[in-house]
Short mmCIF file of C-alpha atoms and ligand atoms in Angstrom, two decimals:
data_model
loop_
_atom_site.label_atom_id
_atom_site.label_comp_id
_atom_site.label_asym_id
_atom_site.label_seq_id
_atom_site.Cartn_x
_atom_site.Cartn_y
_atom_site.Cartn_z
CA UNK A 273 -6.16 -24.35 -18.38
CA UNK A 274 -3.16 -26.29 -19.35
CA UNK A 275 -2.39 -27.54 -16.13
CA UNK A 276 0.75 -29.77 -15.16
CA UNK A 277 0.84 -31.79 -12.06
CA UNK A 278 4.31 -32.43 -10.89
CA UNK A 279 4.08 -35.37 -7.86
CA UNK A 280 1.04 -37.13 -8.65
CA UNK A 281 1.03 -38.95 -5.57
CA UNK A 282 -2.18 -38.83 -3.20
CA UNK A 283 -2.72 -35.24 -3.35
CA UNK A 284 -1.57 -34.37 -6.94
CA UNK A 285 -3.72 -37.28 -8.19
CA UNK A 286 -6.86 -35.95 -6.38
CA UNK A 287 -6.31 -32.15 -7.69
CA UNK A 288 -5.59 -33.73 -11.32
CA UNK A 289 -8.32 -35.75 -11.44
CA UNK A 290 -10.93 -33.01 -10.15
CA UNK A 291 -9.46 -30.12 -12.47
CA UNK A 292 -9.64 -32.70 -15.63
CA UNK A 293 -13.17 -33.52 -14.59
CA UNK A 294 -13.82 -29.93 -15.19
CA UNK A 295 -12.26 -30.02 -18.62
CA UNK A 296 -9.01 -28.59 -17.84
CA UNK A 297 -6.09 -30.16 -20.10
CA UNK A 298 -3.97 -32.01 -17.24
CA UNK A 299 -1.12 -33.78 -17.37
CA UNK A 300 0.18 -35.97 -14.35
CA UNK A 301 3.98 -36.31 -14.12
CA UNK A 302 5.34 -38.64 -11.93
CA UNK A 303 8.11 -41.60 -11.52
CA UNK A 304 6.21 -44.13 -10.03
CA UNK A 305 6.11 -46.60 -13.08
CA UNK A 306 3.16 -48.54 -11.66
CA UNK A 307 1.23 -45.84 -10.55
CA UNK A 308 1.58 -44.10 -14.33
CA UNK A 309 1.26 -47.61 -15.93
CA UNK A 310 -2.30 -47.93 -13.92
CA UNK A 311 -3.78 -44.58 -15.19
CA UNK A 312 -2.46 -44.56 -18.61
CA UNK A 313 -4.42 -48.13 -19.06
CA UNK A 314 -7.43 -47.67 -16.88
CA UNK A 315 -7.67 -44.17 -15.91
CA UNK A 316 -7.06 -42.54 -12.50
CA UNK A 317 -9.86 -44.27 -10.04
CA UNK A 318 -10.70 -41.64 -7.57
CA UNK A 319 -12.67 -42.91 -4.44
CA UNK A 320 -14.54 -39.85 -2.76
CA UNK A 321 -17.63 -39.66 -0.65
CA UNK A 322 -19.79 -39.15 -3.36
CA UNK A 323 -18.65 -41.72 -5.89
CA UNK A 324 -15.95 -44.23 -6.99
CA UNK A 325 -15.21 -43.57 -10.40
CA UNK A 326 -12.55 -43.63 -13.33
CA UNK A 327 -11.22 -40.66 -14.79
CA UNK A 328 -9.61 -41.01 -18.02
CA UNK A 329 -9.68 -37.57 -19.46
CA UNK A 330 -6.05 -37.07 -18.36
CA UNK A 331 -2.29 -37.96 -19.39
CA UNK A 332 -0.07 -39.42 -17.20
CA UNK A 333 3.83 -39.93 -18.03
CA UNK A 334 7.21 -39.55 -16.93
CA UNK A 335 8.82 -36.01 -16.60
CA UNK A 336 11.10 -36.66 -19.73
CA UNK A 337 8.13 -37.43 -21.70
CA UNK A 338 6.22 -34.43 -20.71
CA UNK A 339 6.11 -31.79 -23.09
CA UNK A 340 4.23 -28.37 -24.18
CA UNK A 341 4.39 -25.27 -21.93
CA UNK A 342 1.46 -25.06 -19.28
CA UNK A 343 -0.33 -22.31 -17.96
CA UNK A 344 0.17 -24.09 -14.35
CA UNK A 345 2.24 -26.25 -12.79
CA UNK A 346 0.96 -27.53 -9.64
CA UNK A 347 3.77 -29.29 -7.29
CA UNK A 348 2.73 -32.05 -4.98
CA UNK A 349 5.80 -34.04 -4.63
CA UNK A 350 6.66 -34.52 -0.81
CA UNK A 351 8.79 -31.40 0.13
CA UNK A 352 12.24 -33.45 0.15
CA UNK A 353 11.91 -34.28 -3.82
CA UNK A 354 10.51 -30.54 -4.84
CA UNK A 355 13.87 -29.57 -6.00
CA UNK A 356 14.57 -32.75 -8.18
CA UNK A 357 11.09 -32.77 -9.23
CA UNK A 358 11.32 -29.38 -10.68
CA UNK A 359 14.60 -29.86 -12.32
CA UNK A 360 12.91 -32.76 -14.15
CA UNK A 361 10.48 -30.42 -15.85
CA UNK A 362 12.12 -27.53 -15.97
CA UNK A 363 11.94 -27.77 -20.08
CA UNK A 364 8.01 -27.31 -19.11
CA UNK A 365 8.31 -23.86 -17.38
CA UNK A 366 8.18 -21.01 -19.89
CA UNK A 367 7.86 -17.08 -19.07
CA UNK A 368 4.44 -17.09 -18.66
CA UNK A 369 4.10 -20.58 -16.73
CA UNK A 370 2.73 -20.24 -13.05
CA UNK A 371 3.75 -22.55 -10.22
CA UNK A 372 1.61 -23.42 -7.37
CA UNK A 373 2.53 -25.14 -4.32
CA UNK A 374 0.13 -26.30 -1.65
CA UNK A 375 2.72 -28.66 -0.01
CA UNK A 376 3.03 -28.95 3.80
CA UNK A 377 6.12 -27.34 5.60
CA UNK A 378 8.46 -24.15 5.13
CA UNK A 379 10.58 -23.23 2.28
CA UNK A 380 8.79 -24.15 -0.71
CA UNK A 381 8.82 -20.74 -2.40
CA UNK A 382 12.78 -20.74 -1.95
CA UNK A 383 12.78 -23.75 -4.00
CA UNK A 384 10.72 -22.73 -6.81
CA UNK A 385 12.08 -19.52 -7.17
CA UNK A 386 15.00 -21.29 -8.83
CA UNK A 387 12.60 -22.24 -11.67
CA UNK A 388 10.14 -19.17 -11.43
CA UNK A 389 9.99 -15.32 -10.67
CA UNK A 390 8.43 -14.69 -7.34
CA UNK A 391 5.27 -13.01 -9.21
CA UNK A 392 4.68 -16.36 -11.08
CA UNK A 393 4.53 -18.22 -7.66
CA UNK A 394 1.85 -19.09 -5.82
CA UNK A 395 1.41 -20.67 -2.65
CA UNK A 396 -1.21 -21.79 -0.07
CA UNK A 397 -2.44 -24.64 2.07
CA UNK A 398 -5.08 -27.16 1.88
CA UNK A 399 -6.91 -29.29 4.43
CA UNK A 400 -7.97 -31.78 1.87
CA UNK A 401 -6.93 -35.33 2.62
CA UNK A 402 -5.96 -38.04 0.40
CA UNK A 403 -4.53 -41.43 0.39
CA UNK A 404 -2.61 -43.50 -2.65
CA UNK A 405 -4.47 -46.99 -1.81
CA UNK A 406 -2.54 -48.60 -4.94
CA UNK A 407 -1.41 -47.96 -8.29
CA UNK A 408 -3.53 -45.68 -10.09
CA UNK A 409 -6.12 -45.28 -7.19
CA UNK A 410 -6.68 -42.45 -5.09
CA UNK A 411 -9.15 -42.23 -1.94
CA UNK A 412 -9.97 -38.97 -0.25
CA UNK A 413 -12.75 -38.51 2.32
CA UNK A 414 -14.75 -35.59 4.49
CA UNK A 415 -14.31 -32.11 3.44
CA UNK A 416 -11.28 -29.67 3.00
CA UNK A 417 -10.41 -26.44 1.93
CA UNK A 418 -7.87 -24.43 -0.25
CA UNK A 419 -6.63 -21.16 0.80
CA UNK A 420 -3.82 -19.40 -1.72
CA UNK A 421 -2.02 -15.85 -2.63
CA UNK A 422 0.74 -14.91 -4.63
CA UNK A 423 4.03 -15.46 -3.38
CA UNK A 424 4.99 -11.78 -3.71
CA UNK A 425 1.75 -10.66 -1.79
CA UNK A 426 0.42 -8.60 -4.79
CA UNK A 427 -3.05 -8.85 -6.07
CA UNK A 428 -2.54 -10.67 -8.92
CA UNK A 429 -5.40 -11.84 -11.47
CA UNK A 430 -3.92 -15.07 -12.33
CA UNK A 431 -4.24 -16.09 -8.75
CA UNK A 432 -7.89 -15.38 -9.01
CA UNK A 433 -8.37 -17.38 -11.87
CA UNK A 434 -6.48 -20.41 -10.44
CA UNK A 435 -8.54 -20.00 -7.37
CA UNK A 436 -11.80 -19.99 -9.39
CA UNK A 437 -10.57 -22.95 -11.38
CA UNK A 438 -9.86 -25.23 -7.93
CA UNK A 439 -13.33 -24.03 -6.50
CA UNK A 440 -15.52 -25.03 -9.43
CA UNK A 441 -13.55 -28.56 -9.27
CA UNK A 442 -15.05 -28.86 -5.73
CA UNK A 443 -11.96 -27.81 -4.02
CA UNK A 444 -13.25 -25.08 -2.08
CA UNK A 445 -10.63 -22.55 -2.89
CA UNK A 446 -10.34 -19.04 -1.66
CA UNK A 447 -7.62 -16.06 -2.38
CA UNK A 448 -6.52 -15.37 1.34
CA UNK A 449 -3.84 -12.66 1.95
CA UNK A 450 -3.44 -14.64 5.59
CA UNK A 451 -1.97 -17.59 3.82
CA UNK A 452 1.18 -17.52 6.10
CA UNK A 453 -0.95 -17.74 9.04
CA UNK A 454 -2.60 -20.93 8.09
CA UNK A 455 1.11 -22.34 6.97
CA UNK A 456 2.53 -21.45 10.19
CA UNK A 457 -0.29 -22.58 12.00
CA UNK A 458 -0.15 -26.04 10.17
CA UNK A 459 3.89 -26.45 10.61
CA UNK A 460 3.27 -26.29 14.27
CA UNK A 461 0.39 -28.69 14.07
CA UNK A 462 2.88 -31.03 11.92
CA UNK A 463 5.52 -30.15 13.81
CA UNK A 464 4.23 -31.50 17.27
CA UNK A 465 1.95 -34.34 15.96
CA UNK A 466 3.92 -35.57 13.25
CA UNK A 467 7.17 -35.70 14.94
CA UNK A 468 6.16 -36.99 18.43
CA UNK A 469 4.30 -39.89 16.63
CA UNK A 470 7.24 -40.68 14.59
CA UNK A 471 9.43 -40.20 17.30
CA UNK A 472 7.28 -42.48 19.70
CA UNK A 473 5.40 -44.64 16.82
CA UNK A 474 2.27 -43.61 18.64
CA UNK A 475 -0.69 -43.24 16.82
CA UNK A 476 -2.25 -39.56 17.15
CA UNK A 477 -5.12 -40.57 20.00
CA UNK A 478 -1.98 -42.67 21.92
CA UNK A 479 -0.30 -39.25 22.73
CA UNK A 480 -3.43 -38.74 24.95
CA UNK A 481 -2.51 -41.81 26.97
CA UNK A 482 -0.84 -39.55 29.82
CA UNK A 483 -0.37 -35.95 30.19
CA UNK A 484 2.89 -35.74 28.76
CA UNK A 485 1.71 -36.45 25.33
CA UNK A 486 -0.32 -33.41 24.65
CA UNK A 487 2.14 -31.25 26.89
CA UNK A 488 4.91 -31.70 25.02
CA UNK A 489 2.87 -30.99 21.79
CA UNK A 490 1.60 -27.86 23.01
CA UNK A 491 5.34 -26.86 24.12
CA UNK A 492 6.31 -27.54 20.01
CA UNK A 493 3.35 -25.55 19.23
CA UNK A 494 4.59 -22.51 21.21
CA UNK A 495 7.99 -22.91 20.04
CA UNK A 496 6.76 -22.83 16.44
CA UNK A 497 4.44 -19.83 16.77
CA UNK A 498 7.19 -17.67 18.70
CA UNK A 499 9.30 -18.20 15.49
CA UNK A 500 6.69 -17.37 13.36
CA UNK A 501 5.77 -14.18 15.49
CA UNK A 502 9.30 -13.41 14.92
CA UNK A 503 8.96 -13.42 11.50
CA UNK A 504 6.16 -11.11 11.70
CA UNK A 505 3.43 -13.63 10.93
CA UNK A 506 -0.06 -13.20 12.85
CA UNK A 507 -0.90 -16.46 14.78
CA UNK A 508 -3.68 -17.89 17.27
CA UNK A 509 -1.64 -19.76 19.77
CA UNK A 510 -5.07 -20.96 21.27
CA UNK A 511 -7.04 -21.82 18.20
CA UNK A 512 -3.85 -23.90 17.16
CA UNK A 513 -3.56 -25.87 20.29
CA UNK A 514 -7.24 -26.63 20.16
CA UNK A 515 -6.97 -28.06 17.02
CA UNK A 516 -3.85 -30.31 18.13
CA UNK A 517 -6.24 -31.04 21.30
CA UNK A 518 -8.99 -32.03 19.10
CA UNK A 519 -6.70 -34.43 16.76
CA UNK A 520 -5.34 -36.33 19.79
CA UNK A 521 -8.89 -36.72 21.10
CA UNK A 522 -10.39 -37.83 17.74
CA UNK A 523 -7.81 -39.16 15.28
CA UNK A 524 -8.28 -42.73 16.48
CA UNK A 525 -5.30 -45.15 15.19
CA UNK A 526 -4.25 -42.25 12.50
CA UNK A 527 -0.73 -42.40 11.49
CA UNK A 528 0.77 -39.23 10.33
CA UNK A 529 2.14 -39.30 6.88
CA UNK A 530 5.71 -38.99 8.63
CA UNK A 531 5.09 -42.05 10.70
CA UNK A 532 4.01 -43.95 7.37
CA UNK A 533 7.00 -42.82 5.56
CA UNK A 534 9.05 -44.08 8.33
CA UNK A 535 7.41 -47.28 8.57
CA UNK A 536 7.72 -47.83 4.57
CA UNK A 537 11.56 -47.24 5.05
CA UNK A 538 11.07 -43.75 3.17
CA UNK A 539 12.61 -40.31 4.02
CA UNK A 540 10.26 -37.75 5.56
CA UNK A 541 9.24 -34.19 5.48
CA UNK A 542 11.18 -33.47 8.72
CA UNK A 543 13.58 -31.05 7.45
CA UNK A 544 10.84 -28.89 5.84
CA UNK A 545 8.99 -28.96 9.25
CA UNK A 546 11.05 -29.29 12.50
CA UNK A 547 14.40 -28.66 10.62
CA UNK A 548 13.25 -25.31 9.05
CA UNK A 549 11.48 -24.05 12.14
CA UNK A 550 14.71 -24.80 14.09
CA UNK A 551 16.93 -22.92 11.38
CA UNK A 552 14.46 -19.92 11.26
CA UNK A 553 14.47 -19.86 15.20
CA UNK A 554 18.23 -19.65 15.07
CA UNK A 555 18.32 -16.37 13.09
CA UNK A 556 16.20 -15.02 15.50
CA UNK A 557 17.77 -16.51 18.64
CA UNK A 558 14.83 -18.18 19.89
CA UNK A 559 15.02 -21.32 21.62
CA UNK A 560 13.18 -24.13 20.63
CA UNK A 561 14.31 -27.36 22.65
CA UNK A 562 11.40 -29.45 22.20
CA UNK A 563 11.26 -28.86 18.24
CA UNK A 564 14.96 -29.30 17.96
CA UNK A 565 15.04 -32.55 20.12
CA UNK A 566 12.11 -34.22 18.18
CA UNK A 567 14.11 -33.30 14.73
CA UNK A 568 17.19 -35.01 15.86
CA UNK A 569 15.23 -37.97 17.34
CA UNK A 570 13.17 -38.28 13.88
CA UNK A 571 16.73 -37.78 11.85
CA UNK A 572 17.89 -40.80 13.89
CA UNK A 573 14.90 -43.00 13.45
CA UNK A 574 15.02 -42.11 9.75
CA UNK A 575 18.68 -43.10 9.62
CA UNK A 576 18.05 -46.23 11.07
CA UNK A 577 15.33 -47.21 9.00
CA UNK A 578 17.31 -46.45 5.76
CA UNK A 579 20.15 -48.48 7.16
CA UNK A 580 22.52 -45.59 7.34
CA UNK A 581 22.83 -46.52 11.27
CA UNK A 582 25.10 -49.29 12.36
CA UNK A 583 23.17 -52.15 12.69
CA UNK A 584 23.28 -54.35 16.00
CA UNK A 585 25.54 -52.06 17.68
CA UNK A 586 26.02 -53.20 21.32
CA UNK A 587 26.17 -50.78 24.05
CA UNK A 588 28.38 -51.82 26.79
P1 NAD B 1176 2.68 -38.60 -1.85
O1 NAD B 1176 4.02 -39.42 -1.39
O2 NAD B 1176 1.45 -39.59 -2.22
O3 NAD B 1176 2.93 -38.22 -3.55
C1 NAD B 1176 4.20 -37.47 -4.03
C2 NAD B 1176 4.40 -37.94 -5.17
O4 NAD B 1176 5.58 -37.06 -5.92
C3 NAD B 1176 4.81 -39.58 -5.56
O5 NAD B 1176 3.84 -40.20 -6.25
C4 NAD B 1176 6.39 -39.57 -5.78
O6 NAD B 1176 6.28 -40.63 -7.01
C5 NAD B 1176 6.33 -38.14 -6.73
N1 NAD B 1176 7.44 -37.77 -6.75
C6 NAD B 1176 8.66 -38.10 -6.20
N2 NAD B 1176 9.94 -37.43 -6.62
C7 NAD B 1176 9.60 -36.99 -8.01
C8 NAD B 1176 10.15 -36.60 -9.03
N3 NAD B 1176 11.17 -36.37 -9.16
N4 NAD B 1176 9.28 -36.38 -10.26
C9 NAD B 1176 8.17 -36.52 -10.14
N5 NAD B 1176 7.21 -36.90 -9.31
C10 NAD B 1176 7.88 -37.27 -8.42
O7 NAD B 1176 2.53 -37.56 -1.01
P2 NAD B 1176 0.99 -36.61 -0.69
O8 NAD B 1176 0.51 -37.22 0.57
O9 NAD B 1176 0.47 -36.48 -2.10
O10 NAD B 1176 1.68 -34.89 -0.39
C11 NAD B 1176 2.08 -34.32 -1.24
C12 NAD B 1176 2.39 -33.06 -0.35
O11 NAD B 1176 1.07 -32.54 -0.03
C13 NAD B 1176 3.19 -32.98 0.70
O12 NAD B 1176 4.32 -31.93 0.87
C14 NAD B 1176 2.24 -33.49 1.89
O13 NAD B 1176 2.83 -33.14 3.30
C15 NAD B 1176 1.37 -32.50 1.46
N6 NAD B 1176 -0.12 -32.78 1.99
C16 NAD B 1176 -0.87 -34.10 1.66
C17 NAD B 1176 -2.01 -34.24 2.33
C18 NAD B 1176 -2.38 -35.66 2.48
O14 NAD B 1176 -3.72 -35.70 3.16
N7 NAD B 1176 -1.70 -36.72 1.59
C19 NAD B 1176 -2.66 -33.22 2.73
C20 NAD B 1176 -2.05 -31.78 2.94
C21 NAD B 1176 -1.17 -31.72 2.31
#
């Protein structure tokens, strides 16, 4: 397959690198000049539990340098950059090109549908972890899975082709008609842990210091899953809360990506997680006070970090 990865940071590099190793024609498209240059000169350094190697059989370039029409565009920007990233590669998306998003959050299909018909959009979730540890250098450890489906819910042959390609690349991928369940449960998990950690600057395990931490997280999970159910999505609250409790118990020292983004002065994915839940809740008239308050606090934290909040104001 001819595959263009748009947003080749931690996840895009991991997926693009593994697909290239399986013989697919992969182009990594990104705007991070140092990362692109490192891959162009030394290949992509991929450090997994199995090995630490350089993958050279792929191309890496800026959006305006990318050419040719791929069979598949794999979108792996942070959600706040999806619209601009797809606009930057719009010249690559032909009538037969499919677009796959495994990004976190809600609203990904809506953004992609500006560039591709619903029947050519694939969406899913992945539990693979990845970190960009330096330019051209990605680290992934442990095990994950990928679940995907066609955005229009239909049984389409190309979806199985993509799933097979990802599976053969070692990414444990299955076609799954219940992807919306997994998406909403992951949104609930992230809406709770990412936003509370970002608002409090606690690591995930520190939320367990007092009962209020898990209690607030479970409150957010209940709110998010109530909205999912109002949208007609089947969800499993007990299993989702068990994953949240497990993370608080075991993810010692872990800073969720949203907290890492704030600490690095970057904008976060809060709008496509808590923000999208609050918007969907309003449409169904469902109260989501904890999710909304955390959204507002993270927006404030983000504004302060970005320097858009007044500096040094004194409250008299
Ligand atoms: P990342 O920040 O490492 O990578 C995103 C990349 O997009 C960056 O390299 C950035 O330069 C690039 N980018 C930004 N604007 C662009 C543009 N206009 N054109 C092209 N490229 C552009 O992020 P990530 O950790 O790989 O996460 C990507 C998505 O996957 C997010 O939605 C995240 O929530 C989700 N996710 C991440 C993980 C993880 O462990 N990292 C796991 C599951 C899901």
